[in-house]
Short mmCIF file of C-alpha atoms and ligand atoms in Angstrom, two decimals:
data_model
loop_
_atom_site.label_atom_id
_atom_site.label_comp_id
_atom_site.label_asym_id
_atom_site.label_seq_id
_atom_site.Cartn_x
_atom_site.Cartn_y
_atom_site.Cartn_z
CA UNK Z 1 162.51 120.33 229.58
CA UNK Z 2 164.63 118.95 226.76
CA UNK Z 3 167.93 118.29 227.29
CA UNK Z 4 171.38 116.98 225.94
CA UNK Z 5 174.46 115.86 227.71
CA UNK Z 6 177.71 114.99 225.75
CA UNK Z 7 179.44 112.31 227.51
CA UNK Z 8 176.39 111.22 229.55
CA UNK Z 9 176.87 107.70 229.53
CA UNK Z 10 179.45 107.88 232.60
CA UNK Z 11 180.64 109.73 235.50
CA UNK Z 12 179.60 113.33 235.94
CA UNK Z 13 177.27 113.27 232.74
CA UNK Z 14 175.60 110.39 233.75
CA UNK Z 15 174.81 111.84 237.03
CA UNK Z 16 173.32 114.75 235.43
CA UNK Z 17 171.70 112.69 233.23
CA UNK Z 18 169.93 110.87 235.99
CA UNK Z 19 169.21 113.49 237.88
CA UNK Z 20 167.12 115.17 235.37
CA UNK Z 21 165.31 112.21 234.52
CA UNK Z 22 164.11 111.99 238.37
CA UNK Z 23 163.06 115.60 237.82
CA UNK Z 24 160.92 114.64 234.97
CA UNK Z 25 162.72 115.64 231.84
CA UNK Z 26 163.06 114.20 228.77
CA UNK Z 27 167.10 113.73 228.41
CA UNK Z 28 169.48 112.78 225.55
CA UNK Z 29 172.83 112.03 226.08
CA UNK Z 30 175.92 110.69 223.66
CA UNK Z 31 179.26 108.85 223.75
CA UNK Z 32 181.33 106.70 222.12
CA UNK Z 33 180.89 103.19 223.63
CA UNK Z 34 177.05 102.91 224.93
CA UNK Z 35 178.02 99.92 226.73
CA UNK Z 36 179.22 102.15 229.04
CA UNK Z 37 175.90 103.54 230.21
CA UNK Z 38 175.36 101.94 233.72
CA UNK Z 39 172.90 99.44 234.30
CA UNK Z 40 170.31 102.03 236.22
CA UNK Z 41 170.25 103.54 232.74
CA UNK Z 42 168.06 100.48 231.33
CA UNK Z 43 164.60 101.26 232.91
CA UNK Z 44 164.60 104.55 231.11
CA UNK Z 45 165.83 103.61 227.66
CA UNK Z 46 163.88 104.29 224.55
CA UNK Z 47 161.31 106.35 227.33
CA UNK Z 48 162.76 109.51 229.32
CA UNK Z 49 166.27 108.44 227.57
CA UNK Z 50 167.33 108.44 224.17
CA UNK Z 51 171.23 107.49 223.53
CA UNK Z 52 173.01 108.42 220.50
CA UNK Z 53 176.34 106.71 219.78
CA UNK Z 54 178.49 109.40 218.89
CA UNK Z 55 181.92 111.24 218.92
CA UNK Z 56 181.85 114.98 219.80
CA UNK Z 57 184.90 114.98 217.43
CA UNK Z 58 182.50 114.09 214.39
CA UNK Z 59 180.99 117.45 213.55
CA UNK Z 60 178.47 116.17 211.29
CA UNK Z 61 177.53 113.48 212.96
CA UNK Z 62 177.26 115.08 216.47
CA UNK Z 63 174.91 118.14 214.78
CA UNK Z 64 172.73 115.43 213.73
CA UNK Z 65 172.36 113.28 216.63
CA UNK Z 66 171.08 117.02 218.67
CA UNK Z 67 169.33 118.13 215.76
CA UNK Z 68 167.42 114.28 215.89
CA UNK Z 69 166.70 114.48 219.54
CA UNK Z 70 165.99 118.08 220.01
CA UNK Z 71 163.14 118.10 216.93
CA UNK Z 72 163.49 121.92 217.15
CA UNK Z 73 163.38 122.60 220.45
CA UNK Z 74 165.83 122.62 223.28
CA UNK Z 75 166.27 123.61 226.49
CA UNK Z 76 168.99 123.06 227.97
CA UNK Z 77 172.48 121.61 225.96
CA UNK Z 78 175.36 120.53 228.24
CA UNK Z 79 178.98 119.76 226.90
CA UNK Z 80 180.50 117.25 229.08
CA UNK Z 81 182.70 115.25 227.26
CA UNK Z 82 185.87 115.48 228.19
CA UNK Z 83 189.23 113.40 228.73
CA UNK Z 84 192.18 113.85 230.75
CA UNK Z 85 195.19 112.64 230.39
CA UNK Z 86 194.85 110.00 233.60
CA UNK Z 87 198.38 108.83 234.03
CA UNK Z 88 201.29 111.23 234.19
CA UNK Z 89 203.77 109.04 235.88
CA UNK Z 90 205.96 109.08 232.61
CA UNK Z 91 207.00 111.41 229.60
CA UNK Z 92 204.87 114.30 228.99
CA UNK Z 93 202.72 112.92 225.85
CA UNK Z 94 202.59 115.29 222.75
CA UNK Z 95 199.99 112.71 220.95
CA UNK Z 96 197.76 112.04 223.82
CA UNK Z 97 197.63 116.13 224.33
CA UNK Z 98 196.42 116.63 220.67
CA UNK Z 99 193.37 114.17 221.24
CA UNK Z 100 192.58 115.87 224.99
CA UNK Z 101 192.34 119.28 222.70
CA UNK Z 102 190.57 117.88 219.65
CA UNK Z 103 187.97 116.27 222.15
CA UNK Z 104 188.26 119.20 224.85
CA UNK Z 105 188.06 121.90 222.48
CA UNK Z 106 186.70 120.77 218.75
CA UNK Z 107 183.77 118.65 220.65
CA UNK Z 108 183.53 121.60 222.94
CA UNK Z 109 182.58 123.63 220.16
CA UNK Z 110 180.49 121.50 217.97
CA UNK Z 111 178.67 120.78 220.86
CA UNK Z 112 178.27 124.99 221.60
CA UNK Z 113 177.40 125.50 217.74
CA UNK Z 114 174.65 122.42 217.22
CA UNK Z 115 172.80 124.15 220.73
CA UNK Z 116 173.09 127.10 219.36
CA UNK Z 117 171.42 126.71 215.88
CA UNK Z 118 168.68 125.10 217.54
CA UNK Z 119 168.58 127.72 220.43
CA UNK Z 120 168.86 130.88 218.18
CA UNK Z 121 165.26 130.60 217.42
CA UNK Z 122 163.73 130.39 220.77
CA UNK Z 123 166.36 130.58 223.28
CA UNK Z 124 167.92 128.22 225.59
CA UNK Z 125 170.89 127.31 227.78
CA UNK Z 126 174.21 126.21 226.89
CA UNK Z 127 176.34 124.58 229.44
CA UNK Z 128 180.29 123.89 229.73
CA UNK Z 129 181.87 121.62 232.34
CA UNK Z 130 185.37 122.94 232.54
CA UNK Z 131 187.10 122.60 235.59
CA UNK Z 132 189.26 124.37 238.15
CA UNK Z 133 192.04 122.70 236.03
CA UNK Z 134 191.43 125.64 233.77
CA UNK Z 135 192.40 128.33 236.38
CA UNK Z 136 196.22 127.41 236.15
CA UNK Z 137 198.55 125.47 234.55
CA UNK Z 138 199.42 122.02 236.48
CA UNK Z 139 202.15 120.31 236.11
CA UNK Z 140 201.92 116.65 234.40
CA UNK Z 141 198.58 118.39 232.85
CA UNK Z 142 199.43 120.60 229.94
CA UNK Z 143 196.89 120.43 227.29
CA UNK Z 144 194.25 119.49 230.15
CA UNK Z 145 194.70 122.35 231.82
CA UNK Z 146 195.09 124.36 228.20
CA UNK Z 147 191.52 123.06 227.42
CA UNK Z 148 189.83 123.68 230.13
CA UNK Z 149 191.14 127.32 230.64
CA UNK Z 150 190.09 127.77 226.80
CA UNK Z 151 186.64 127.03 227.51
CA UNK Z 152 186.30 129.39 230.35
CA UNK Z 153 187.48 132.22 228.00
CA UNK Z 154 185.66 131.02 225.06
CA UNK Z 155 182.08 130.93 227.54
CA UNK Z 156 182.49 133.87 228.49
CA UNK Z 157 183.04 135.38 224.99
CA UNK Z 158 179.80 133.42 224.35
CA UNK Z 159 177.70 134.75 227.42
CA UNK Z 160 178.14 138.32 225.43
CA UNK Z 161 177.63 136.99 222.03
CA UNK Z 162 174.46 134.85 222.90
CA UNK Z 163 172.57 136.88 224.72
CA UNK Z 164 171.02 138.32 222.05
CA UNK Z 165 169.47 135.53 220.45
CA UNK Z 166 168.21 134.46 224.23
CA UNK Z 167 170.72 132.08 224.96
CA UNK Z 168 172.12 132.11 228.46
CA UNK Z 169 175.73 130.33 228.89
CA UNK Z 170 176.68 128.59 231.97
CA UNK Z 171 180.29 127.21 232.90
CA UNK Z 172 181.16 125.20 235.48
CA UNK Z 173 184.25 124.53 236.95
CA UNK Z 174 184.31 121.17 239.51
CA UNK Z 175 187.25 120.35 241.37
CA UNK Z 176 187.48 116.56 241.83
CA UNK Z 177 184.78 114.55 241.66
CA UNK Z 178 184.70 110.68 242.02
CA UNK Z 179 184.42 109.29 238.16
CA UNK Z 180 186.20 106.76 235.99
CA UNK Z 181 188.32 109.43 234.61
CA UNK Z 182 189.60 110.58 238.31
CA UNK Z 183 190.15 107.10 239.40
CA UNK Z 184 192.89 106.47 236.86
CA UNK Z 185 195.11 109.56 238.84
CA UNK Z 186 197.79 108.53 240.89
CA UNK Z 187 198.32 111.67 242.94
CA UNK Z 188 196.62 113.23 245.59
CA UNK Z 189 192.55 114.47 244.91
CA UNK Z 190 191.93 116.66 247.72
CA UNK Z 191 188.35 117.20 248.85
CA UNK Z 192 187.49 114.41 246.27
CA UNK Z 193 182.94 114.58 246.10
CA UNK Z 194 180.55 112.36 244.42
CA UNK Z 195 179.32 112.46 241.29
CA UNK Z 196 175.84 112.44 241.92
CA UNK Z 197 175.99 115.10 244.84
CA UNK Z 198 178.04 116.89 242.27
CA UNK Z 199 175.56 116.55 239.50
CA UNK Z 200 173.20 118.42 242.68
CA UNK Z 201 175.42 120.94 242.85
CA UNK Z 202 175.73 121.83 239.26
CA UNK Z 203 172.04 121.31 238.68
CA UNK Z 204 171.16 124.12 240.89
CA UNK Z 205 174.06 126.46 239.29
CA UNK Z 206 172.37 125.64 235.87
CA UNK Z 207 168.79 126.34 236.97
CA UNK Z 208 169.84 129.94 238.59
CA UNK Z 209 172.13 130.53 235.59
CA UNK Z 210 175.04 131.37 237.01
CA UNK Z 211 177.72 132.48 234.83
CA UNK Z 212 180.45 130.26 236.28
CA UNK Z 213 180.08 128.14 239.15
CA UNK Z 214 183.30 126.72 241.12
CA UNK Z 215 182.96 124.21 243.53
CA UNK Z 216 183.19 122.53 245.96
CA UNK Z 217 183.85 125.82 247.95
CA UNK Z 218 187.24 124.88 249.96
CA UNK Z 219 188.69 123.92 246.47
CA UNK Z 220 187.72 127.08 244.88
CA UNK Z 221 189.41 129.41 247.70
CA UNK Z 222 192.48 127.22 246.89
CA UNK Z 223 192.86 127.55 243.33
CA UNK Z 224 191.64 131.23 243.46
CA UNK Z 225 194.30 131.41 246.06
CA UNK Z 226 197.22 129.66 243.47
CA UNK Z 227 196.01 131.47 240.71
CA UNK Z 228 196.56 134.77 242.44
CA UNK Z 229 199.61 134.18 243.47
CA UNK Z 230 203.01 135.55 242.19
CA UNK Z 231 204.25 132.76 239.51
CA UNK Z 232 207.42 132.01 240.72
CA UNK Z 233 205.92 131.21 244.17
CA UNK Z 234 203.26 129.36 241.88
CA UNK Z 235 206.16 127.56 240.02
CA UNK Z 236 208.09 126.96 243.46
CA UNK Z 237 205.74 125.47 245.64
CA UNK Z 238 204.07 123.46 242.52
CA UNK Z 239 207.95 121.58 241.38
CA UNK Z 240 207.69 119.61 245.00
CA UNK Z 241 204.00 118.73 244.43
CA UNK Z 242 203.32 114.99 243.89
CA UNK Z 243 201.30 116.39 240.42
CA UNK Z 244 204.70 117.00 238.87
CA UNK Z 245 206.65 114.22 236.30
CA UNK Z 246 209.46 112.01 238.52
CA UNK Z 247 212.86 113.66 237.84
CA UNK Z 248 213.54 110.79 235.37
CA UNK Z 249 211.04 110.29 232.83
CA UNK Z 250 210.54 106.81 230.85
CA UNK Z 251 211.78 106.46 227.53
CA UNK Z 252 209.76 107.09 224.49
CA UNK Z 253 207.74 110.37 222.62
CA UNK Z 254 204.51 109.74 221.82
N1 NAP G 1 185.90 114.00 237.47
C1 NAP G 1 186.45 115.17 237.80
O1 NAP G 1 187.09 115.30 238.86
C2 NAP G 1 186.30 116.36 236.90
C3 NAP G 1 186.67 117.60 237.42
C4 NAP G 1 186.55 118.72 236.62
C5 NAP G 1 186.04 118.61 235.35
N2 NAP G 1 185.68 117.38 234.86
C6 NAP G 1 185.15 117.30 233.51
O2 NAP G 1 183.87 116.72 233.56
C7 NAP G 1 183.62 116.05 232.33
C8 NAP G 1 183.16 114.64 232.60
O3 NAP G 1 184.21 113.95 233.26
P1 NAP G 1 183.99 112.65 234.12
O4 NAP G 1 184.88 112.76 235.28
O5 NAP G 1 182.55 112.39 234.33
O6 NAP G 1 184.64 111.56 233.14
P2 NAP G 1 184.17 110.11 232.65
O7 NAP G 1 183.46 109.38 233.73
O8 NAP G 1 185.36 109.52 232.01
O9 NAP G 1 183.07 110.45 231.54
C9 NAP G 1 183.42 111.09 230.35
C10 NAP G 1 182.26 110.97 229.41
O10 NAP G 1 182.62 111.62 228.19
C11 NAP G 1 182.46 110.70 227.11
N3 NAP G 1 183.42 111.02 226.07
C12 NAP G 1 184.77 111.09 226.14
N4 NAP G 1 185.28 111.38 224.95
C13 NAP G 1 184.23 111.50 224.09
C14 NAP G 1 184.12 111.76 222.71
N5 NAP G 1 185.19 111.97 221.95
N6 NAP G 1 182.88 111.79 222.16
C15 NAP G 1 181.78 111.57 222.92
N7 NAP G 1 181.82 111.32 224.22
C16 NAP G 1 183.04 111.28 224.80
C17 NAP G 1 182.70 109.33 227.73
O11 NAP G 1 182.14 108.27 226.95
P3 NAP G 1 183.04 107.48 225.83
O12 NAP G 1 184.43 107.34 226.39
O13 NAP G 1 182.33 106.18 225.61
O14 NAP G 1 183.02 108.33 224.61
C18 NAP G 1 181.95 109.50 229.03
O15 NAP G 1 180.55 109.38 228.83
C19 NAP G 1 184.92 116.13 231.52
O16 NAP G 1 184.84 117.20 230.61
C20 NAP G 1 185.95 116.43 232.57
O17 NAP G 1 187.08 117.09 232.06
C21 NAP G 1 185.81 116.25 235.61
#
């Protein structure tokens, strides 16, 4: 199979990314800094893995790195990129949530629309990583959460609209997994898994195309759980979490 990964250079996409490759697949993947692609990368370079240096963010530019790699066909496309907002022990921060949605959402969906002008032609899969972030709204993760529950929506708009043309749409929503972005959090990470039995885990979701796909299971009962629960319990119980801002925020409004 062909396939794509945005954000594969690190974390969760690089797990997928080398997963595949063990599987035999020819595999793309993109981000912004190559030098972050991890040394086990090197062996495969220029062979089973072709790297593009580019920002989801950059429409153009992101269209033409799949359109170069795919050559007309593609299998499977993955949007993984993603950022959080990592610390929250200050301020909420209006300018770092504008660049979680432009990369969350606006990469999101260049991603979703360079798969799917290759993919209307012959079909394909097209693959979100949202998160179980998306199911609620956290406190100390605003436009994170915002993001995330937008791409669950928007999928499953998609997974209607695409079928037509062939295209099934898969979304995935992990709990926390052990990655560069998770390590920067400074509150609890209950039933915390790794990245590359995560990539496992999603791998198999993808391959019976599942819809949506929550895991790992004890973290799905408990935000299915929150979720369903009366909002001002919600709203009680989550003020005394350690996710929420300290009482007294730093100065300053960025
Ligand atoms: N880790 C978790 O617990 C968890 C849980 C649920 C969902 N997720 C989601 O899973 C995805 C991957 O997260 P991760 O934990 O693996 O994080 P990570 O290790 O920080 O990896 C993020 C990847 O996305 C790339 N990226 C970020 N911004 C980009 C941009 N503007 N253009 C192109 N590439 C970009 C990064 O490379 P550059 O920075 O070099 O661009 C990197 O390759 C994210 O969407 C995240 O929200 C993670």
């Amino acid at each position: 199979m062909k396939i794509f990964i945005t954000g594969g250079t690190s974390g969760i996409g690089w797990a997928l990314a080398e997963y595949y490759i063990n599987e035999g697949h020819q595999v793309g993947v993109c981000g912004r800094d190559l030098n972050k692609l991890p040394e086990a990368s090197k062996p495969f370079l220029g062979k089973e893995l072709s790297c593009f240096e580019v920002d989801v963010t950059d429409r153009v530019a992101l269209l033409e790195a799949i359109e170069t790699f795919a050559k007309g066909k593609l299998d499977l496309l993955i949007a993984n990129a993603g950022i959080s907002q990592g610390d929250k022990s200050s301020h909420p921060k209006f300018t770092t949530a504008r660049e979680i949605l432009k990369i969350n959402l606006d990469g999101f969906l260049n991603t979703f629309e360079a798969g799917f002008n290759i993919m209307k032609k012959e079909g394909g899969q097209l693959v979100a990583i949202s998160s179980v972030a998306g199911f609620v709204g956290l406190p100390g993760a605003a436009a994170y959460c915002g993001s995330k529950s937008a791409l669950l929506k928007m999928c499953e708009s998609f997974s209607i609209d695409f079928k037509k043309f062939g295209i099934e749409v898969t979304t995935i929503a992990p709990g926390f997994i052990d990655t560069p972005l998770t390590r920067k959090n400074k509150h609890p990470m209950p039933f915390l898994m790794d990245s590359k039995k995560a990539a496992i885990k999603i791998s198999k979701a993808i391959s019976k195309k599942k819809s949506l796909y929550i895991f790992p299971l004890r973290m799905k009962l408990l935000i299915i759980l929150l979720e369903k629960m009366p909002r001002s319990l919600y709203r009680f119980i989550m003020s005394f979490s350690r996710f929420a801002y300290p009482s007294h925020y730093e100065e300053g409004h960025d």
